[in-house]
Short mmCIF file of C-alpha atoms and ligand atoms in Angstrom, two decimals:
data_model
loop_
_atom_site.label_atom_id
_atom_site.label_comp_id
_atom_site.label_asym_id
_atom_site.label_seq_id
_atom_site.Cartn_x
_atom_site.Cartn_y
_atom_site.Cartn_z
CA UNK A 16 15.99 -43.30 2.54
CA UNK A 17 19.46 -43.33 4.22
CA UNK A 18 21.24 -40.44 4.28
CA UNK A 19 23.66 -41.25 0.99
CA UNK A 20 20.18 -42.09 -0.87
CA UNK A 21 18.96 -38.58 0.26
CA UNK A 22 22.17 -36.87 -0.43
CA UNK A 23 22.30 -38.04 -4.30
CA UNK A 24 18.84 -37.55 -5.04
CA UNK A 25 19.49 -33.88 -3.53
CA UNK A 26 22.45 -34.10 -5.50
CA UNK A 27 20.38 -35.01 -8.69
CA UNK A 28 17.81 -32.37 -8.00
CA UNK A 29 20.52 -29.30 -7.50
CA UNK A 30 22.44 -31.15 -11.09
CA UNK A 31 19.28 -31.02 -13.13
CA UNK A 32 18.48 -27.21 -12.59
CA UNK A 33 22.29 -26.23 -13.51
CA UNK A 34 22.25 -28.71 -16.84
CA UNK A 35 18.80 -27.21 -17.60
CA UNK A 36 19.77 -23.48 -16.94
CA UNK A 37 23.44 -23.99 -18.91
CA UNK A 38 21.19 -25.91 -21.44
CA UNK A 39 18.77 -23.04 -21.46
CA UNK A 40 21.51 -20.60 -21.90
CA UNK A 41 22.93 -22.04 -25.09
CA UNK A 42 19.54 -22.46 -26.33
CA UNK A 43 18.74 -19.11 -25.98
CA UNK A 44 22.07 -17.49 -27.54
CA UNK A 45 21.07 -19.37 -30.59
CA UNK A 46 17.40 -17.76 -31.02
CA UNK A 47 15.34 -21.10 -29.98
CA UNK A 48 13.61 -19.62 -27.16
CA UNK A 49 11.98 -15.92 -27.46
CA UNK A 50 12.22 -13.33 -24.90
CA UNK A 51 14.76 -12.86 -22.35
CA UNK A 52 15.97 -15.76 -19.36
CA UNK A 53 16.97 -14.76 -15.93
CA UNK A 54 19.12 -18.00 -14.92
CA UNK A 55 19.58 -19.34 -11.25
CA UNK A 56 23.07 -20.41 -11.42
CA UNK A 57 24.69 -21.01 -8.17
CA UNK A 58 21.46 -20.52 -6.45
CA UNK A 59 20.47 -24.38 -6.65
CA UNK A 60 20.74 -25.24 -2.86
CA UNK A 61 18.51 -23.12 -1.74
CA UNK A 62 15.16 -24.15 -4.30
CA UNK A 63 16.37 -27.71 -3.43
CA UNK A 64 16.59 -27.79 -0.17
CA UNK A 65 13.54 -25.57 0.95
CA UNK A 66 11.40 -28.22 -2.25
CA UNK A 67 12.63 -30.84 -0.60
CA UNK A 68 10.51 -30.57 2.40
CA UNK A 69 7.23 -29.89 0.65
CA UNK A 70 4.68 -31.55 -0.60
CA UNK A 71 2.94 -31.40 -3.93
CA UNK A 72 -0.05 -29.66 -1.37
CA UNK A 73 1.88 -27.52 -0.25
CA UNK A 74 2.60 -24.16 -2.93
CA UNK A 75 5.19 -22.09 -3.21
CA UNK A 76 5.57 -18.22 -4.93
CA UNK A 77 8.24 -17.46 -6.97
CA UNK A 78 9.74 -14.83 -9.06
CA UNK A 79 11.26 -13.10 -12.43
CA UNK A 80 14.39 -16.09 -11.83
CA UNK A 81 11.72 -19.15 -11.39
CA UNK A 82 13.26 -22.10 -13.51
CA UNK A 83 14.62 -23.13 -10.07
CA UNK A 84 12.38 -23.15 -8.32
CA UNK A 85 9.80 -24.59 -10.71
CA UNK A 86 12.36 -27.72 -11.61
CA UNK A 87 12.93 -28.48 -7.34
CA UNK A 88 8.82 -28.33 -6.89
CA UNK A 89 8.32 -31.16 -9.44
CA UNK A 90 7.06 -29.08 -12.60
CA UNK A 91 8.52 -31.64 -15.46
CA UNK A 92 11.48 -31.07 -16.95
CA UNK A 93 9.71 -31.43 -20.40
CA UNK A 94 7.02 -29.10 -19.30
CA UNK A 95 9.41 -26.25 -17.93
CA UNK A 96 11.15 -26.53 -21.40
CA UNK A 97 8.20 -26.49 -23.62
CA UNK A 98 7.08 -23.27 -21.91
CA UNK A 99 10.52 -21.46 -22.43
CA UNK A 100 9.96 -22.43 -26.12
CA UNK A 101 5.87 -20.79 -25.60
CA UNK A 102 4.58 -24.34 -26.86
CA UNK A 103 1.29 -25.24 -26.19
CA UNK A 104 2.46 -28.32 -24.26
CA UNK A 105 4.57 -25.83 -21.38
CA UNK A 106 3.14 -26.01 -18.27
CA UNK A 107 1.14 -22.95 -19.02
CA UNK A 108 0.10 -23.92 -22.63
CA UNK A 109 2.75 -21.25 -23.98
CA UNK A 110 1.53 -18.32 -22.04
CA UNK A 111 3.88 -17.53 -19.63
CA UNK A 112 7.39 -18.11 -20.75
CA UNK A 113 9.96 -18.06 -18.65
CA UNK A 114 8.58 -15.49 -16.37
CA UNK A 115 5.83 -17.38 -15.26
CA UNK A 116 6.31 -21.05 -14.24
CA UNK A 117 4.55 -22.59 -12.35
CA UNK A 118 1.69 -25.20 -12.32
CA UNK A 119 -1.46 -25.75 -9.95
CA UNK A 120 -0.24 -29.68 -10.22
CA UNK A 121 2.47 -29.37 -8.30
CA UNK A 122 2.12 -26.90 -5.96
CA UNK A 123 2.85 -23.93 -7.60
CA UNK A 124 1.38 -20.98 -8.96
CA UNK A 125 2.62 -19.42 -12.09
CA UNK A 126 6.00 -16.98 -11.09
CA UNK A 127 4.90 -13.42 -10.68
CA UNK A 128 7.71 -11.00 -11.88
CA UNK A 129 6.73 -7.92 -10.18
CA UNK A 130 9.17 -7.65 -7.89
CA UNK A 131 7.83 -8.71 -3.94
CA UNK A 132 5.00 -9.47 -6.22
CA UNK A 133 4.67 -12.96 -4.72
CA UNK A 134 5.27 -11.38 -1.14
CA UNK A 135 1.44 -10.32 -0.82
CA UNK A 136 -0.11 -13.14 -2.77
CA UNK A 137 1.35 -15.66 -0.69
CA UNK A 138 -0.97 -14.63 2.10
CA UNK A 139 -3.87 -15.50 0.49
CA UNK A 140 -2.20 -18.91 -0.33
CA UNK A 141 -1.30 -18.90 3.66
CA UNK A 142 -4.81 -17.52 4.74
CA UNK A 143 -6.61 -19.99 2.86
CA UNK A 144 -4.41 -23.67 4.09
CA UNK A 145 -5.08 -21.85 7.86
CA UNK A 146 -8.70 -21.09 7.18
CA UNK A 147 -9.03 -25.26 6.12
CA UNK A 148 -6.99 -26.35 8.87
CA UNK A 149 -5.55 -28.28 6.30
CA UNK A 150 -1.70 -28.66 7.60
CA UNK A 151 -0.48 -27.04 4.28
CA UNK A 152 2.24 -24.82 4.21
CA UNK A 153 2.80 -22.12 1.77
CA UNK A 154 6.70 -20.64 0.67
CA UNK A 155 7.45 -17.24 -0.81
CA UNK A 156 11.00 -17.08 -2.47
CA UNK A 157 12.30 -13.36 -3.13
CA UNK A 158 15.30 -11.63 -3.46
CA UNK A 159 16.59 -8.95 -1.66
CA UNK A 160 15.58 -6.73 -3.69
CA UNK A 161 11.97 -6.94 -2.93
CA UNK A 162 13.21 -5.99 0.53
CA UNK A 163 12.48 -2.31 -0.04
CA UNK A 164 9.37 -2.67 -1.86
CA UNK A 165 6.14 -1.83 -0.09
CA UNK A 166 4.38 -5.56 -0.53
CA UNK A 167 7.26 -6.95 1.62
CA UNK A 168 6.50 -5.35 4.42
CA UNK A 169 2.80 -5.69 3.82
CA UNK A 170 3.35 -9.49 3.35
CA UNK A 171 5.15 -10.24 6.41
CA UNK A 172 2.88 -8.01 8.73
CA UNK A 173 -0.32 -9.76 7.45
CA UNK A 174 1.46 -13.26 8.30
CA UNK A 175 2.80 -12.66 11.35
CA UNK A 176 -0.84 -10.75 12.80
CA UNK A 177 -2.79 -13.62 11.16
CA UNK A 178 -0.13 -16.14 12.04
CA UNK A 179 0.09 -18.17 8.83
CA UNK A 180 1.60 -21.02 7.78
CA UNK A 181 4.38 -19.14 5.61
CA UNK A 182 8.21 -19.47 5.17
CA UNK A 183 9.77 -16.16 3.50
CA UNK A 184 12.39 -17.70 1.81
CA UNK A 185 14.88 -14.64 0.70
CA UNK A 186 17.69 -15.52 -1.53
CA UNK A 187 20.12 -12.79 -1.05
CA UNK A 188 22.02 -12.97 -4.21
CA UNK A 189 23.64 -9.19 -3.02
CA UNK A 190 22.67 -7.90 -6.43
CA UNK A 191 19.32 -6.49 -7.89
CA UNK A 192 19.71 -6.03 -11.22
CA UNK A 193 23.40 -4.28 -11.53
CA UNK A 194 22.57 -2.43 -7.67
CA UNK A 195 24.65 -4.00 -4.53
CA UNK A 196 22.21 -4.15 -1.71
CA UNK A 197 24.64 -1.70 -0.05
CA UNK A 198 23.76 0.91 -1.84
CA UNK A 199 20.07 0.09 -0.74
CA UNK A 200 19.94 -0.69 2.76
CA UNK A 201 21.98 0.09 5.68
CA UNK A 202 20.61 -2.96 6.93
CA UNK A 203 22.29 -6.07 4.69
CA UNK A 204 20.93 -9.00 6.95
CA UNK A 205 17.44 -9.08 5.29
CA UNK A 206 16.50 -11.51 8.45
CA UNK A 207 17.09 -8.11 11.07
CA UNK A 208 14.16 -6.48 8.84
CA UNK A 209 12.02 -9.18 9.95
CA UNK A 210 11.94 -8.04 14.01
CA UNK A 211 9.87 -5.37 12.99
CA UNK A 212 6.88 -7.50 12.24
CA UNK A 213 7.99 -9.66 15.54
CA UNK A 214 8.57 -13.09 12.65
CA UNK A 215 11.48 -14.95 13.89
CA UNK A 216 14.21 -15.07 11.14
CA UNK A 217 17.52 -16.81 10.63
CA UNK A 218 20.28 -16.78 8.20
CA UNK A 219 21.86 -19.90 6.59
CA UNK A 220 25.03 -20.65 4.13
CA UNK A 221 22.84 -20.44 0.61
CA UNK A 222 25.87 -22.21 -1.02
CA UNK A 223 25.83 -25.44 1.50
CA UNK A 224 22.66 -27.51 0.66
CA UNK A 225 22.73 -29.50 4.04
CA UNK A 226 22.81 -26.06 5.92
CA UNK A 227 19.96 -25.20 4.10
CA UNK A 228 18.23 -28.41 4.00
CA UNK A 229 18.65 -28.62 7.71
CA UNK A 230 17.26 -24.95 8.59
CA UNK A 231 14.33 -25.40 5.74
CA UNK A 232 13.24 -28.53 7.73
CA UNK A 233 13.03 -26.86 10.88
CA UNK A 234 11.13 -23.63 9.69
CA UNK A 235 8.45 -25.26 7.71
CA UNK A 236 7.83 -27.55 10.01
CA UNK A 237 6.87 -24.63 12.57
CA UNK A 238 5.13 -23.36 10.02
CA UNK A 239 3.29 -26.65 9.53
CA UNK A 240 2.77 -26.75 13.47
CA UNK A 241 0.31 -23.43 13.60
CA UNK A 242 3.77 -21.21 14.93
CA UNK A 243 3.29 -18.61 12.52
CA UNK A 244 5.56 -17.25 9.77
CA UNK A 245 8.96 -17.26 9.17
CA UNK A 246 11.69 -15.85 7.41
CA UNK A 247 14.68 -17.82 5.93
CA UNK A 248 17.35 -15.35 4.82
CA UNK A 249 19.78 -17.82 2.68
CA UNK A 250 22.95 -15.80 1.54
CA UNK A 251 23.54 -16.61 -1.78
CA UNK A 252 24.92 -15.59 -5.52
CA UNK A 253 24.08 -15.86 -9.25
CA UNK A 254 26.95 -16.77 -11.04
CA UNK A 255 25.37 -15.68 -14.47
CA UNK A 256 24.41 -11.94 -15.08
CA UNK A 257 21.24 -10.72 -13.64
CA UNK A 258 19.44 -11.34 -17.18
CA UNK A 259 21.20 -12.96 -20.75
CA UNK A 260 21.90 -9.02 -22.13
CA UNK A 261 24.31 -8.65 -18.59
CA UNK A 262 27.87 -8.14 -18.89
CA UNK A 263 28.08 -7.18 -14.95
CA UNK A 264 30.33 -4.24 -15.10
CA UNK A 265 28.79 -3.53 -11.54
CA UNK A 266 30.77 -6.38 -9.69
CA UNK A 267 34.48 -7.51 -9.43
CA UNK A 268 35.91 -10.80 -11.58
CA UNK A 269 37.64 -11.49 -8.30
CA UNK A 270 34.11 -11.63 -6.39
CA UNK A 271 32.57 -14.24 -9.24
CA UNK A 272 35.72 -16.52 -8.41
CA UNK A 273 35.48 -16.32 -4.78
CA UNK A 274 31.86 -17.77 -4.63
CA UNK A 275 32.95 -20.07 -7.18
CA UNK A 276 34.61 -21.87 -4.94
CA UNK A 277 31.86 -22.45 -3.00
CA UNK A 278 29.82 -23.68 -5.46
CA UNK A 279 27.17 -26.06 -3.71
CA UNK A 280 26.79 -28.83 -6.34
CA UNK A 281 30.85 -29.14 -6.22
CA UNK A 282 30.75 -29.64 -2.33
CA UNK A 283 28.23 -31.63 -2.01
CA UNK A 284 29.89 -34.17 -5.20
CA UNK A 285 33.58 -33.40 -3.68
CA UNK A 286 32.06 -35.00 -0.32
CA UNK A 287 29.81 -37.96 -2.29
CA UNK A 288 33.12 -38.55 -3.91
CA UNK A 289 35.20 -38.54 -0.76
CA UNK A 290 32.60 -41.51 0.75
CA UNK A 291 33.07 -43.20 -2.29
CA UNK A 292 30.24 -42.72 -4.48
CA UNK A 293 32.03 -41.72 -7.78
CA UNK A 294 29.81 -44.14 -10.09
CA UNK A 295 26.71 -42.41 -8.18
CA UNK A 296 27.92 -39.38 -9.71
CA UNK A 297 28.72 -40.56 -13.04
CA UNK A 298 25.48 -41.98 -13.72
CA UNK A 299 23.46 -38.93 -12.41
CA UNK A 300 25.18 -36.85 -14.60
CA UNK A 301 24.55 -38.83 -17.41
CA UNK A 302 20.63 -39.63 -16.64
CA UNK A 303 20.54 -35.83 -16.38
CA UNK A 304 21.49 -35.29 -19.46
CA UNK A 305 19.52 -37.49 -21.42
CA UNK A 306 16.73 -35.56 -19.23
CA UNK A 307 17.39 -32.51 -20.47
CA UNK A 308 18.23 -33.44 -24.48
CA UNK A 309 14.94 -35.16 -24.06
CA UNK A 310 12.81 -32.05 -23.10
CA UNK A 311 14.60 -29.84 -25.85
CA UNK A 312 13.44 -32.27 -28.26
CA UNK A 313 9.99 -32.85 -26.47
CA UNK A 314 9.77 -28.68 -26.91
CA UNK A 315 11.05 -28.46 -30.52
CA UNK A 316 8.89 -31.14 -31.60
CA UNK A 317 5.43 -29.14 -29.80
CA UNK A 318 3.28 -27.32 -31.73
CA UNK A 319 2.71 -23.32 -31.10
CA UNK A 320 -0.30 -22.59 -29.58
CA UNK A 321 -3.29 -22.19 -32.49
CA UNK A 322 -4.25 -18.74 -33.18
CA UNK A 323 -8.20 -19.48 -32.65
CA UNK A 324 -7.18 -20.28 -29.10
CA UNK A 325 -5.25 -16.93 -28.35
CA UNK A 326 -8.53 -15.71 -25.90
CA UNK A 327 -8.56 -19.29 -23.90
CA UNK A 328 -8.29 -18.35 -20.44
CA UNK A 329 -9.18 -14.68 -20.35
CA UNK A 330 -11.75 -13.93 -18.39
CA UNK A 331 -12.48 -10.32 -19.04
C1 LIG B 410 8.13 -3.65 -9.05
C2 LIG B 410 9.25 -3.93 -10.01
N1 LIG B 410 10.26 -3.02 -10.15
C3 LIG B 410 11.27 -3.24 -11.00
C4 LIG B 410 11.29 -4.39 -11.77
C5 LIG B 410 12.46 -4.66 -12.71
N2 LIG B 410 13.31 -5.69 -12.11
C6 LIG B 410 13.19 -6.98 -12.48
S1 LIG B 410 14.19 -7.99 -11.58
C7 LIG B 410 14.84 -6.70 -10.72
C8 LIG B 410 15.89 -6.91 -9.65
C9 LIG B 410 15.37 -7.83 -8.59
O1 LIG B 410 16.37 -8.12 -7.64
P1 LIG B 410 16.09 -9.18 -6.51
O2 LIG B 410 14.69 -9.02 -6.00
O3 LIG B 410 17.17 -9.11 -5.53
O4 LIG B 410 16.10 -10.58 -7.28
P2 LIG B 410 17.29 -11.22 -8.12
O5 LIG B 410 17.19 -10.66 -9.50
O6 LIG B 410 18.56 -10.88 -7.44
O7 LIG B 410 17.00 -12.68 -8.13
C10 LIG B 410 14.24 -5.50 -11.13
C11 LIG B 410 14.59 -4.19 -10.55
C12 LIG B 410 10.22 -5.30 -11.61
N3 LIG B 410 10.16 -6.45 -12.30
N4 LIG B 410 9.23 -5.06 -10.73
#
């Protein structure tokens, strides 16, 4: 791939989870899909350009705010739709919702939204690939706000001891919930929390997609090498509320529109543009489209899961 090539299809990937989640959004306003949707927004680079480094072998954690991260591993547009719908053809049959993503397919396991939830789990995921030898790398994406919980610090002190193949991938979004991380920690680079379990840490520009493309590359490929865990603070924001029933009364307008501007997927098209790929652009954004129209219909037309089959996969 030459480095335009990679740059639209990063392009593409980063496109497809803000149609999807702006799709999702509309969709959900207008009582198609049940529950409640926290929405990535803004967040793209960072899904995209840690995914883009892994393999279907390799399996990443995620959380509460997983449509992301599920779309950038390679769970199917259509199947990431159905399950926001609950229809038996979602990549969890209609289990999980939007909550739980994932699937085994491609690498990852269903999102766990206990918060730092996915911080201890992914050990096992890490303990296991170093136990095989089998070159696999494991990533755990969190938000700050797990910082403070106890599984965090559990998580990253197993790791480092056991030195597994893990990237901590934190996207500090400054917010969890309606609580500014300042009012949390006197401590706001998540990455100087990281010392204390001796894992070597660094921070990146969450809104540029090469910066984060570029560190992603070199931490999981340490991790891949046997040098132990790592932690990838990437400083970030969600330009929706923190779930759909948000008005964010806890931040400034003035705030939203300064991270606006650095939107990633308008930098990186703004510089496509500039080297003359305009057309690029045009299609992409109309191929994503059709993507996503295609997966609403693909869930609308799914059945519900049957009633008789309410007990399949419960083991206890
Ligand atoms: C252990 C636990 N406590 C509280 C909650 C409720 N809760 C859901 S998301 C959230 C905020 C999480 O913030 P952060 O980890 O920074 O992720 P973000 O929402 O910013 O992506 C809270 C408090 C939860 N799901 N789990």
């Amino acid at each position: 791939m030459t480095n335009t090539e990679q740059h639209l299809h990063l392009y593409r990937r980063m496109l497809l989870i803000r149609r999807f989640e702006d799709r999702v959004y509309t969709l959900f306003l207008a009582g198609e899909i049940p529950g409640t949707v926290h929405q990535c927004q803004g967040q793209e680079a960072v899904a995209v350009g840690v995914c883009d480094h892994l393999a279907s072998t390799d399996w990443i954690t995620s959380t509460h705010r997983p449509h992301g991260h599920a779309l950038a591993k390679g769970v199917s547009t259509r199947a990431a739709m159905a399950e926001l719908y609950g229809k038996e053809t979602g990549c969890c049959r209609g289990r999980g919702g939007s909550m739980h993503l994932g699937d085994p397919d491609v690498g990852m396991l269903p999102a766990i939204a206990i918060v730092g939830g996915g911080n201890t789990v992914v050990t096992g995921l890490g303990l296991a690939f170093k136990l095989r030898r089998s070159g696999q790398v494991a990533v755990c994406f969190f938000g700050e706000g797990a910082t403070n919980e106890g599984a965090f610090h559990e998580g990253l002190n197993f790791a480092a001891v056991q030195r597994l193949p893990i990237v901590f991938v934190c996207e500090n979004n400054l917010y969890g919930a309606s609580t500014s991380y300042r009012q949390v920690s006197l401590v706001t680079d998540v990455a100087a929390r990281a010392a204390a379990y001796a894992v070597p840490a660094q921070i990146v520009d969450g809104m540029d997609l090469q910066a984060v493309h570029r560190a992603a590359g070199e931490v999981i490929a340490a991790a891949r090498r046997g040098d132990g865990p790592v932690l990838l603070e990437c400083k970030t924001y969600r330009f929706a509320g923190h779930s759909r029933g948000d008005a964010r009364g806890y931040r400034a307008r003035e705030e939203e529109a300064q991270w606006k501007e650095r939107d990633p997927i308008l930098r990186l098209a703004a510089r496509l543009r500039a080297e003359g790929h305009a057309d690029d652009l045009a299609r992409i954004e109309a191929e994503v489209d059709r993507e996503i129209e295609d997966a609403v219909e693909f869930a609308r037309a799914s059945p519900l899961p049957a009633p008789d089959a309410a007990l399949d996969g419960i083991y206890a």
